[in-house]
mmCIF file with all atom_site columns, C-alpha atoms in Angstrom:
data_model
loop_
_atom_site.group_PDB
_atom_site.id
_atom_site.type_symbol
_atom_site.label_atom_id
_atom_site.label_alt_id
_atom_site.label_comp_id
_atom_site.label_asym_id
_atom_site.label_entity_id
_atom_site.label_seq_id
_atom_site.pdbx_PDB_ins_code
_atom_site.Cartn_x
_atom_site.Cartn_y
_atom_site.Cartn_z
_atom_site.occupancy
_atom_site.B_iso_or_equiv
_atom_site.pdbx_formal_charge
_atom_site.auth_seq_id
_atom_site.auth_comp_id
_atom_site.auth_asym_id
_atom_site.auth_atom_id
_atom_site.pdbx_PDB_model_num
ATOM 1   C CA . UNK X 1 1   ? 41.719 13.722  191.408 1.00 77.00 ? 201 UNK X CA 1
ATOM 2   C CA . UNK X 1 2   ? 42.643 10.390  192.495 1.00 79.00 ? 202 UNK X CA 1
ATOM 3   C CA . UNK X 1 3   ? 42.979 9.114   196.115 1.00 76.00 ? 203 UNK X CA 1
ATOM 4   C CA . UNK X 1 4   ? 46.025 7.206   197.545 1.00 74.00 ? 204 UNK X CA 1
ATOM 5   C CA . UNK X 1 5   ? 44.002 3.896   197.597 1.00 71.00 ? 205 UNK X CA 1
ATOM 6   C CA . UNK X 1 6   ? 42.867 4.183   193.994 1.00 75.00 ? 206 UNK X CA 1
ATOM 7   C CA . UNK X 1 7   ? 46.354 5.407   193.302 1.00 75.00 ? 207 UNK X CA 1
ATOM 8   C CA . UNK X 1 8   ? 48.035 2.257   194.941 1.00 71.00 ? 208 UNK X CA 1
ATOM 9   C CA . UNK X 1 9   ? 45.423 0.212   192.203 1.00 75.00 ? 209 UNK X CA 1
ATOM 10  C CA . UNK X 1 10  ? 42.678 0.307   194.820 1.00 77.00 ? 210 UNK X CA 1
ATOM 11  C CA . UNK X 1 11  ? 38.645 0.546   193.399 1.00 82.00 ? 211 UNK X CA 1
ATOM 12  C CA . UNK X 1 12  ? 35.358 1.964   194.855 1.00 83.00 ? 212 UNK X CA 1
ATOM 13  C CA . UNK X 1 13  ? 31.740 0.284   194.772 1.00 87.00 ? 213 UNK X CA 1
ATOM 14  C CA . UNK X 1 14  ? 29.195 2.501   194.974 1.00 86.00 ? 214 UNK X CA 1
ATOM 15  C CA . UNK X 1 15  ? 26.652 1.358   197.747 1.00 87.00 ? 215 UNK X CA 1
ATOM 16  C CA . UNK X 1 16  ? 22.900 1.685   197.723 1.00 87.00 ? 216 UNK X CA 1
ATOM 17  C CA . UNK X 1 17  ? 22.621 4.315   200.185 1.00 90.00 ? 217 UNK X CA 1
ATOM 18  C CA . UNK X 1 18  ? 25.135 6.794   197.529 1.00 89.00 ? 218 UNK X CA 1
ATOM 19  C CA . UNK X 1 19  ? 28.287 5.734   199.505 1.00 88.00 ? 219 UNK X CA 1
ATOM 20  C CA . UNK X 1 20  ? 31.517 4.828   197.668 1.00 82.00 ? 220 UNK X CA 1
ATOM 21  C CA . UNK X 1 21  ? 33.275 1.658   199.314 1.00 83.00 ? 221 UNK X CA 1
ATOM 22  C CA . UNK X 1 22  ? 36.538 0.497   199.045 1.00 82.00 ? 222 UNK X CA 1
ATOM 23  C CA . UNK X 1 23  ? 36.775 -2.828  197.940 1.00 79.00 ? 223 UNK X CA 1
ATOM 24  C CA . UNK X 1 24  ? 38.959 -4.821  200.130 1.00 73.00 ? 224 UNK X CA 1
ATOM 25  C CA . UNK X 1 25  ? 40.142 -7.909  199.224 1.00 65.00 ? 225 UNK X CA 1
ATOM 26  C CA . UNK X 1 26  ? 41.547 -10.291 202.201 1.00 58.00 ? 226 UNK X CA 1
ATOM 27  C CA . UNK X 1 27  ? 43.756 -13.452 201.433 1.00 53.00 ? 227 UNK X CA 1
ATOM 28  C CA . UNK X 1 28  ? 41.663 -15.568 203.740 1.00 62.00 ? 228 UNK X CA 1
ATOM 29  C CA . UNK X 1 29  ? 44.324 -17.881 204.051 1.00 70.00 ? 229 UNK X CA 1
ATOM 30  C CA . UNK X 1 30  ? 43.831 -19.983 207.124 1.00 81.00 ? 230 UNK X CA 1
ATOM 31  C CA . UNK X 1 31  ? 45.881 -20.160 210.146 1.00 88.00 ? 231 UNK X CA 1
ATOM 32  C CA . UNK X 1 32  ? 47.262 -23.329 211.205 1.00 90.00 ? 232 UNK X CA 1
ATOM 33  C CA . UNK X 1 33  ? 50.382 -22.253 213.365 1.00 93.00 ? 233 UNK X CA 1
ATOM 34  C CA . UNK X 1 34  ? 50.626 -23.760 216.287 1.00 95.00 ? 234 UNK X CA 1
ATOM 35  C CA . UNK X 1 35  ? 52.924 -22.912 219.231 1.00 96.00 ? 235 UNK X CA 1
ATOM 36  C CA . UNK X 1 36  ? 55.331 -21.108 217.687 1.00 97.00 ? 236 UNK X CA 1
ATOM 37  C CA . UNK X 1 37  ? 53.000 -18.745 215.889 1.00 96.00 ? 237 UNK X CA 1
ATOM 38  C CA . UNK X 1 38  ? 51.339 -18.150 218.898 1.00 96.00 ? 238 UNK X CA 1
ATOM 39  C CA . UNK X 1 39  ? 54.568 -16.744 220.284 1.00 97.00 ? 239 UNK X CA 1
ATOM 40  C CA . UNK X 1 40  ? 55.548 -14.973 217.820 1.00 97.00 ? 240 UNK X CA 1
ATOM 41  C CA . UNK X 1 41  ? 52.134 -13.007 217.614 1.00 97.00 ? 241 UNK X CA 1
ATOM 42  C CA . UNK X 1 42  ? 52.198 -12.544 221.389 1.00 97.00 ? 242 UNK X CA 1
ATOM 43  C CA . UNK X 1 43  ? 55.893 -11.238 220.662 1.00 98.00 ? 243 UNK X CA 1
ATOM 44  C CA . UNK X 1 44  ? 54.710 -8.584  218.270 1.00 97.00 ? 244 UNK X CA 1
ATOM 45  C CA . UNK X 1 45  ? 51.906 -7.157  220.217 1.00 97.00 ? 245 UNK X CA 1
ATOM 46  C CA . UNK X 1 46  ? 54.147 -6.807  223.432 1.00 97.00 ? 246 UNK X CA 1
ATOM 47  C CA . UNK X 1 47  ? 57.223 -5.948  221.965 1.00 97.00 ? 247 UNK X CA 1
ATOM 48  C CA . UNK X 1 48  ? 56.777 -4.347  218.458 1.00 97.00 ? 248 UNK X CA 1
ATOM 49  C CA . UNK X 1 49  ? 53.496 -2.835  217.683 1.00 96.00 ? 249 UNK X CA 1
ATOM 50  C CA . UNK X 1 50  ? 54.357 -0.938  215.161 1.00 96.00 ? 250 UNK X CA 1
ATOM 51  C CA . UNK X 1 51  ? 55.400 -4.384  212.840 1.00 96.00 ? 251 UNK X CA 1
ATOM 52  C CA . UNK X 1 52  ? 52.296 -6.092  214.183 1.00 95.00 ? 252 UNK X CA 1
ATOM 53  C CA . UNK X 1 53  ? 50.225 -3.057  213.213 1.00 94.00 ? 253 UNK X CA 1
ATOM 54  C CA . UNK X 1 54  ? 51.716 -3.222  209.806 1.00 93.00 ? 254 UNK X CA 1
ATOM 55  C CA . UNK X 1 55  ? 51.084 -6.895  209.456 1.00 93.00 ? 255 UNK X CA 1
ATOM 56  C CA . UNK X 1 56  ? 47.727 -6.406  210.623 1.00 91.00 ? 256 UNK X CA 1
ATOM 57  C CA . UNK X 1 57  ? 46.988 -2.858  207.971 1.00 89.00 ? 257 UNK X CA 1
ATOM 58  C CA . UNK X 1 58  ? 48.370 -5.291  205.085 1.00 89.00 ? 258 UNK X CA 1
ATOM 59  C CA . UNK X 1 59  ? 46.641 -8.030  205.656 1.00 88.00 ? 259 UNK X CA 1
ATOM 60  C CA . UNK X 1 60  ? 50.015 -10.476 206.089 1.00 92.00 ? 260 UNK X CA 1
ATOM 61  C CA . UNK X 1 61  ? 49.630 -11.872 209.744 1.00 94.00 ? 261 UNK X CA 1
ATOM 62  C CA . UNK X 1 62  ? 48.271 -15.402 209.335 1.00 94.00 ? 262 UNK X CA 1
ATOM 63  C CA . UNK X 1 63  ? 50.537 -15.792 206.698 1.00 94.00 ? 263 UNK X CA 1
ATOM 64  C CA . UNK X 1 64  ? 53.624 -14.851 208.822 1.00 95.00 ? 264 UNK X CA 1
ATOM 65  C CA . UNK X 1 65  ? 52.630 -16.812 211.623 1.00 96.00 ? 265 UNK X CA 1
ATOM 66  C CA . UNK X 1 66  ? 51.946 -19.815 209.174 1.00 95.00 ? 266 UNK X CA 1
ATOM 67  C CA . UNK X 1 67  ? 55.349 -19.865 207.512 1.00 96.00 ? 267 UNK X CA 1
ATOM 68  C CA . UNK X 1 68  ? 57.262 -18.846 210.842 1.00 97.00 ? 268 UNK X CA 1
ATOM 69  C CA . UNK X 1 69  ? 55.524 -21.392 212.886 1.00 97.00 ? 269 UNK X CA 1
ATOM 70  C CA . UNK X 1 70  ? 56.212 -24.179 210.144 1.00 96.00 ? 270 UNK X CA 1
ATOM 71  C CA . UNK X 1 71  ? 60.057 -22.693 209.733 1.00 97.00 ? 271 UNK X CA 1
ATOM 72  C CA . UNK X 1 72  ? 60.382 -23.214 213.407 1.00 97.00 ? 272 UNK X CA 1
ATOM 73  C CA . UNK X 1 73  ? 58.942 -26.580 213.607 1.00 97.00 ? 273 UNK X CA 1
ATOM 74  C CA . UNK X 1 74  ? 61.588 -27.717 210.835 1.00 97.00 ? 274 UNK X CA 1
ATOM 75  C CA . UNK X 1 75  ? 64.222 -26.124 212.561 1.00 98.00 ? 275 UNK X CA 1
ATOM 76  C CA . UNK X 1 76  ? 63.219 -27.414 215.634 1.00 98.00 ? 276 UNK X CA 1
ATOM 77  C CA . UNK X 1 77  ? 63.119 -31.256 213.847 1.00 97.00 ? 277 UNK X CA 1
ATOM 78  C CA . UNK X 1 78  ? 66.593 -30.355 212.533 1.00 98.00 ? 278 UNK X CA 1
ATOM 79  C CA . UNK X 1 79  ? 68.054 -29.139 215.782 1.00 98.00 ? 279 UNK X CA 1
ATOM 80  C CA . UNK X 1 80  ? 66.641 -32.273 217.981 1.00 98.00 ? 280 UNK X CA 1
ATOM 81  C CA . UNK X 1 81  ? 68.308 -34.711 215.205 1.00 97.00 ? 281 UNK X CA 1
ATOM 82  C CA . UNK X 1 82  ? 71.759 -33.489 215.338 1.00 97.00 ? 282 UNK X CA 1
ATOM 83  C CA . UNK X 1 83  ? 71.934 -33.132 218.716 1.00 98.00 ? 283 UNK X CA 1
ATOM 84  C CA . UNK X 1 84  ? 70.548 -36.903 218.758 1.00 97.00 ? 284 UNK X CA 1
ATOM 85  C CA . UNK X 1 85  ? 73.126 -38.149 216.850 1.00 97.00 ? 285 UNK X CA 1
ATOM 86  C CA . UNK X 1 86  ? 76.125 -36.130 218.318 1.00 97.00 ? 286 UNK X CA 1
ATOM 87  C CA . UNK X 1 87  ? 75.524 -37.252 221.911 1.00 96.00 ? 287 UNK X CA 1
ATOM 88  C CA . UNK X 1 88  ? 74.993 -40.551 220.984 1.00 95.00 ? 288 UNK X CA 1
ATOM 89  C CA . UNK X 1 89  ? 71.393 -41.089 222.175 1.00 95.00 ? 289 UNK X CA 1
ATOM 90  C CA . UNK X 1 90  ? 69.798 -44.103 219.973 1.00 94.00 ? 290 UNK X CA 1
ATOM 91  C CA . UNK X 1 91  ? 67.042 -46.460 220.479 1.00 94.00 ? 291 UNK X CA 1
ATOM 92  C CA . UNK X 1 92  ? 69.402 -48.795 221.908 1.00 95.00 ? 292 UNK X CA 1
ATOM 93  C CA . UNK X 1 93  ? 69.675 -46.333 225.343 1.00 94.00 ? 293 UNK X CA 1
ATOM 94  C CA . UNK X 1 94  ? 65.873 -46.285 224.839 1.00 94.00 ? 294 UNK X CA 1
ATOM 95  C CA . UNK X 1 95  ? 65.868 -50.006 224.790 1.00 96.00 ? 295 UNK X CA 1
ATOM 96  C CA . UNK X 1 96  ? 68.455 -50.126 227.736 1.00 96.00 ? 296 UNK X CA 1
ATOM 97  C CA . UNK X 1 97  ? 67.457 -47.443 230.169 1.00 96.00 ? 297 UNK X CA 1
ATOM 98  C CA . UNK X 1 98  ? 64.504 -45.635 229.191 1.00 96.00 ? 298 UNK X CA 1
ATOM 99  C CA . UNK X 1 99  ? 64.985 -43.277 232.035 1.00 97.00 ? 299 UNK X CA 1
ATOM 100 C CA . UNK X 1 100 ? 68.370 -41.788 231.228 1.00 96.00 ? 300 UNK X CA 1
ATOM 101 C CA . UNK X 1 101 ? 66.682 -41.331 227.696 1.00 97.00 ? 301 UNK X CA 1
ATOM 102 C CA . UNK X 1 102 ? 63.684 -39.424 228.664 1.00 97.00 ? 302 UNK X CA 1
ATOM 103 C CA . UNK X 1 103 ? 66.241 -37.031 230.365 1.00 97.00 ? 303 UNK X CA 1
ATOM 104 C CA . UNK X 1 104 ? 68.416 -36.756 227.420 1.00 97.00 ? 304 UNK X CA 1
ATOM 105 C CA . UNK X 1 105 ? 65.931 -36.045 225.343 1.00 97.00 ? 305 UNK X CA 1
ATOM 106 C CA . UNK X 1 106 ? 63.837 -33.577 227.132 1.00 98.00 ? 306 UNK X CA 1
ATOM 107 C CA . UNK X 1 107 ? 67.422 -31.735 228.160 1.00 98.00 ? 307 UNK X CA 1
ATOM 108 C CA . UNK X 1 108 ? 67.979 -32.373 223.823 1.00 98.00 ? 308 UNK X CA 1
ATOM 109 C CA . UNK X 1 109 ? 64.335 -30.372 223.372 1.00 98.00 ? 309 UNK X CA 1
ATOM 110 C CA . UNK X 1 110 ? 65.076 -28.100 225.562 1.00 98.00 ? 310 UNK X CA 1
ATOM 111 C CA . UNK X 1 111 ? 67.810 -26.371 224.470 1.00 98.00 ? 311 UNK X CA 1
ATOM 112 C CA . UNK X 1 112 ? 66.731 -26.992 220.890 1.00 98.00 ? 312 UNK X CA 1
ATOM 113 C CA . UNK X 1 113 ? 63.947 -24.601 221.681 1.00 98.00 ? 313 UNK X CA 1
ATOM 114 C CA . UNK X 1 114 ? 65.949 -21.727 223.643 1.00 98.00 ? 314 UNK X CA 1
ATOM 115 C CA . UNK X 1 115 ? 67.870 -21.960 219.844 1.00 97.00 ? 315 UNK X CA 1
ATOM 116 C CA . UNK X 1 116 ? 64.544 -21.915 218.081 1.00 98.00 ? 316 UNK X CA 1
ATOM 117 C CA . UNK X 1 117 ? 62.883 -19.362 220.234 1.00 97.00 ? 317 UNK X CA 1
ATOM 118 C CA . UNK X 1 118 ? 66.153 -16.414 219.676 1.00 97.00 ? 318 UNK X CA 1
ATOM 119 C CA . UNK X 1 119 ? 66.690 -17.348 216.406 1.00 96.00 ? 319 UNK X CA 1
ATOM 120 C CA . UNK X 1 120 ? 63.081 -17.255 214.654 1.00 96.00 ? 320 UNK X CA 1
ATOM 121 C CA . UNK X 1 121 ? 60.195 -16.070 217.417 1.00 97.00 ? 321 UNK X CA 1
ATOM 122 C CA . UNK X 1 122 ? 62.556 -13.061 219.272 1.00 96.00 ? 322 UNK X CA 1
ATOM 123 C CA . UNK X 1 123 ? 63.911 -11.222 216.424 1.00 92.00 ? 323 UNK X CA 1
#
């Protein structure tokens, strides 16, 4: 009779002490997320443990927190642009009054990321 790993495609080893191992294979795929992966993860273990669990069992969490954390990012580049554009803050204010720009932009960023963070990380 078959067991619900090897019936899912899963195989044993056997060891050298008589012991039959599962062999587990991970997708080692590196982690490179940044911020917003880091919020997202810190999301899912406060606020759904059950999905973070299930990441976790299957082996799928650096690779959601890789492609989140670069969909955010583009989103965020996206956001930041039009925003730019439709309150009319160019290099020229930069040139002008550097000040007034910082402001704009940081208020720009801002709420860019409030959009970013329901949209994407809080879901």
């Amino acid at each position: 009779m078959k067991s619900t790993f090897e019936k899912m495609g899963g195989t044993y080893t056997l060891g050298a002490d008589g012991i039959y191992y599962p062999n587990l294979v991970s997708t080692d795929e590196e982690p490179h997320y940044g911020k917003y992966g880091m919020m997202r993860r810190t999301y899912l273990k406060e606020h759904r443990p059950a999905m973070y669990s299930l990441y976790m069992l299957e082996d799928r969490l650096v690779e959601h927190l890789n492609t989140l954390d670069d969909e955010a990012q583009e989103r965020m580049d996206i956001l930041v642009r039009q925003m730019m554009e439709k309150q009319g803050i160019t290099e020229e204010l930069k040139a002008r009054d550097q000040m007034a720009w910082i402001g704009a932009i940081n208020n720009i960023r801002n709420a860019a990321e409030k959009i970013v963070l329901n949209e994407l990380i809080y879901r």
